[in-house]
Amino acid sequence: MGSDVTFLVCQESFHAHKNILAARSPVSKAQFFGEMEEKSSRHVEIMDMEPEELGAMLHFIYTDTIPELEKQEEASTVMAQHLLAAADSFLLDRLKLICEAKLSGGITVDTAATTLALAQQHNCSRLKAKCVKFIVSTPEVLDAVLATEGYKHLEASCPLVLTELLKSAHGRNAEA
């Protein structure tokens, strides 16, 4: 009610208030009250997000809560990964920290490499360190992570982080 902007994502509409968005996000402030082209627009198309992600981000902006991340399911880990990227893009620091904490607490063989790539791309140093520590924790874990699709993604998207992994693994071996 009384919304002054509508976000369009994959043919779904999300109504919002520019003032509330601007109060929470420096990017939205520039977008709606700065010199960016959406200043006078009532409709903004979002191309790099899914409707569930935008809905969760808007819920967070309005309520400072993110119920989608409270579940202990793989879907909540995937949502945290996507929301971390969105939080970084919109400069929502608190949401970014919440997503980092969720991802830090749920690192597994299947998620470690993908989460490491995400941490590298979005400057999440604590999350990155936790992923590296997990990956090199034992030779068995390292071998299992190297066999995942996430590792292939890591190789392609963040090849420099592989050097850090090797150094950490070597350091672990030197201590043993």
Short mmCIF file of C-alpha atoms in Angstrom, two decimals:
data_model
loop_
_atom_site.label_atom_id
_atom_site.label_comp_id
_atom_site.label_asym_id
_atom_site.label_seq_id
_atom_site.Cartn_x
_atom_site.Cartn_y
_atom_site.Cartn_z
CA MET A 1 0.00 0.00 0.00
CA GLY A 2 1.40 3.37 -1.00
CA SER A 3 4.42 1.88 -2.74
CA ASP A 4 6.26 4.11 -5.18
CA VAL A 5 8.44 1.54 -6.95
CA THR A 6 7.83 -1.89 -8.39
CA PHE A 7 10.62 -4.38 -9.02
CA LEU A 8 10.09 -6.82 -11.86
CA VAL A 9 11.91 -10.15 -11.62
CA CYS A 10 11.13 -13.02 -13.99
CA GLN A 11 7.64 -11.60 -14.60
CA GLU A 12 6.92 -11.29 -10.87
CA SER A 13 6.26 -7.89 -9.30
CA PHE A 14 7.45 -6.68 -5.90
CA HIS A 15 6.14 -3.38 -4.55
CA ALA A 16 8.36 -1.28 -2.30
CA HIS A 17 9.01 2.21 -0.98
CA LYS A 18 11.99 4.18 -2.27
CA ASN A 19 12.54 5.95 1.07
CA ILE A 20 12.76 2.69 3.01
CA LEU A 21 15.08 1.14 0.44
CA ALA A 22 17.27 4.25 0.42
CA ALA A 23 17.44 4.30 4.23
CA ARG A 24 18.84 0.75 4.29
CA SER A 25 20.96 0.64 1.12
CA PRO A 26 23.43 3.25 -0.15
CA VAL A 27 23.01 1.75 -3.62
CA SER A 28 19.24 2.26 -3.50
CA LYS A 29 19.76 5.79 -2.21
CA ALA A 30 21.93 6.60 -5.23
CA GLN A 31 19.56 4.71 -7.52
CA PHE A 32 16.42 6.57 -6.48
CA PHE A 33 17.69 9.91 -5.18
CA GLY A 34 20.99 10.33 -7.02
CA GLU A 35 21.85 10.67 -10.67
CA MET A 36 21.11 7.11 -11.74
CA GLU A 37 18.45 6.50 -14.39
CA GLU A 38 15.91 4.84 -12.05
CA LYS A 39 15.44 8.12 -10.15
CA SER A 40 12.08 8.87 -11.74
CA SER A 41 11.15 5.32 -12.67
CA ARG A 42 8.33 3.52 -10.91
CA HIS A 43 9.37 0.17 -12.42
CA VAL A 44 12.81 -1.39 -12.07
CA GLU A 45 13.67 -4.63 -13.81
CA ILE A 46 16.12 -6.88 -11.97
CA MET A 47 17.95 -9.27 -14.28
CA ASP A 48 20.46 -11.01 -11.99
CA MET A 49 18.19 -12.29 -9.23
CA GLU A 50 15.44 -14.84 -8.80
CA PRO A 51 12.08 -13.79 -7.33
CA GLU A 52 12.68 -15.75 -4.10
CA GLU A 53 15.97 -13.93 -3.55
CA LEU A 54 14.54 -10.46 -4.14
CA GLY A 55 11.58 -11.29 -1.90
CA ALA A 56 13.91 -12.42 0.89
CA MET A 57 16.10 -9.34 0.49
CA LEU A 58 13.10 -6.98 0.59
CA HIS A 59 11.77 -8.85 3.65
CA PHE A 60 15.13 -8.23 5.33
CA ILE A 61 15.16 -4.55 4.36
CA TYR A 62 11.71 -4.04 5.89
CA THR A 63 11.95 -6.30 8.96
CA ASP A 64 15.66 -6.88 9.64
CA THR A 65 14.91 -10.61 9.71
CA ILE A 66 15.59 -13.38 7.23
CA PRO A 67 13.47 -16.46 8.07
CA GLU A 68 14.64 -18.27 4.92
CA LEU A 69 18.07 -18.73 6.53
CA GLU A 70 16.81 -20.21 9.81
CA LYS A 71 16.12 -23.59 8.25
CA GLN A 72 18.77 -26.30 8.36
CA GLU A 73 18.35 -27.34 4.76
CA GLU A 74 20.43 -27.24 1.60
CA ALA A 75 17.95 -24.72 0.18
CA SER A 76 18.77 -22.24 2.97
CA THR A 77 22.50 -22.59 2.18
CA VAL A 78 21.84 -21.85 -1.49
CA MET A 79 19.64 -18.89 -0.48
CA ALA A 80 22.42 -17.60 1.80
CA GLN A 81 24.89 -17.82 -1.09
CA HIS A 82 22.60 -15.82 -3.38
CA LEU A 83 21.68 -13.31 -0.69
CA LEU A 84 25.35 -12.76 0.13
CA ALA A 85 25.95 -11.72 -3.48
CA ALA A 86 22.87 -9.48 -3.45
CA ALA A 87 23.84 -7.96 -0.09
CA ASP A 88 27.26 -7.14 -1.47
CA SER A 89 25.74 -5.56 -4.59
CA PHE A 90 23.29 -3.42 -2.60
CA LEU A 91 25.80 -2.68 0.21
CA LEU A 92 23.60 -4.28 2.86
CA ASP A 93 26.39 -4.97 5.34
CA ARG A 94 24.25 -6.54 8.07
CA LEU A 95 22.62 -8.95 5.62
CA LYS A 96 26.05 -9.82 4.26
CA LEU A 97 27.29 -10.64 7.79
CA ILE A 98 24.21 -12.77 8.50
CA CYS A 99 24.75 -14.71 5.27
CA GLU A 100 28.45 -15.16 6.06
CA ALA A 101 27.59 -16.55 9.49
CA LYS A 102 25.03 -18.95 8.01
CA LEU A 103 27.50 -20.18 5.40
CA SER A 104 30.35 -20.44 7.94
CA GLY A 105 28.27 -22.71 10.12
CA GLY A 106 27.33 -25.06 7.31
CA ILE A 107 30.50 -25.78 5.37
CA THR A 108 30.48 -29.32 4.00
CA VAL A 109 32.46 -31.20 1.38
CA ASP A 110 29.71 -30.37 -1.11
CA THR A 111 29.57 -26.63 -0.34
CA ALA A 112 33.16 -25.76 0.60
CA ALA A 113 34.59 -24.91 -2.83
CA THR A 114 31.54 -22.97 -4.03
CA THR A 115 31.41 -21.06 -0.77
CA LEU A 116 35.14 -20.34 -1.02
CA ALA A 117 34.66 -18.91 -4.52
CA LEU A 118 31.80 -16.77 -3.25
CA ALA A 119 33.87 -15.56 -0.29
CA GLN A 120 36.72 -14.63 -2.61
CA GLN A 121 34.44 -12.79 -5.06
CA HIS A 122 32.66 -10.80 -2.36
CA ASN A 123 35.60 -10.03 -0.03
CA CYS A 124 34.46 -12.15 2.91
CA SER A 125 37.82 -12.81 4.55
CA ARG A 126 36.53 -14.71 7.62
CA LEU A 127 34.34 -16.97 5.50
CA LYS A 128 37.22 -17.53 3.10
CA ALA A 129 39.58 -18.49 5.94
CA LYS A 130 37.01 -20.88 7.39
CA CYS A 131 36.51 -22.57 4.00
CA VAL A 132 40.25 -22.96 3.46
CA LYS A 133 40.70 -24.38 6.96
CA PHE A 134 37.89 -26.88 6.35
CA ILE A 135 39.14 -27.93 2.92
CA VAL A 136 42.70 -28.63 4.09
CA SER A 137 41.65 -30.12 7.46
CA THR A 138 42.45 -33.68 6.37
CA PRO A 139 43.72 -35.30 3.17
CA GLU A 140 40.38 -37.11 2.88
CA VAL A 141 38.37 -33.89 3.02
CA LEU A 142 40.72 -32.23 0.53
CA ASP A 143 40.38 -35.15 -1.90
CA ALA A 144 36.59 -35.16 -1.55
CA VAL A 145 36.35 -31.40 -2.18
CA LEU A 146 38.63 -31.67 -5.22
CA ALA A 147 36.15 -34.16 -6.72
CA THR A 148 33.14 -31.79 -6.51
CA GLU A 149 31.53 -29.66 -9.20
CA GLY A 150 32.06 -26.72 -6.85
CA TYR A 151 35.80 -27.19 -7.13
CA LYS A 152 35.58 -26.99 -10.93
CA HIS A 153 33.69 -23.71 -10.48
CA LEU A 154 36.38 -22.50 -8.07
CA GLU A 155 39.14 -23.35 -10.55
CA ALA A 156 37.39 -21.44 -13.33
CA SER A 157 36.24 -18.40 -11.34
CA CYS A 158 39.00 -17.88 -8.75
CA PRO A 159 42.24 -19.55 -9.87
CA LEU A 160 44.38 -17.41 -7.54
CA VAL A 161 42.71 -18.83 -4.45
CA LEU A 162 44.05 -22.26 -5.42
CA THR A 163 47.55 -21.04 -4.52
CA GLU A 164 46.31 -20.22 -1.03
CA LEU A 165 44.77 -23.67 -0.75
CA LEU A 166 48.05 -25.30 -1.75
CA LYS A 167 50.02 -23.20 0.75
CA SER A 168 47.54 -24.03 3.51
CA ALA A 169 47.62 -27.73 2.67
CA HIS A 170 51.42 -27.65 2.60
CA GLY A 171 51.45 -25.86 5.97
CA ARG A 172 49.16 -28.54 7.39
CA ASN A 173 51.48 -31.25 6.10
CA ALA A 174 54.54 -29.50 7.57
CA GLU A 175 52.87 -29.43 11.00
CA ALA A 176 51.97 -33.12 10.91
#
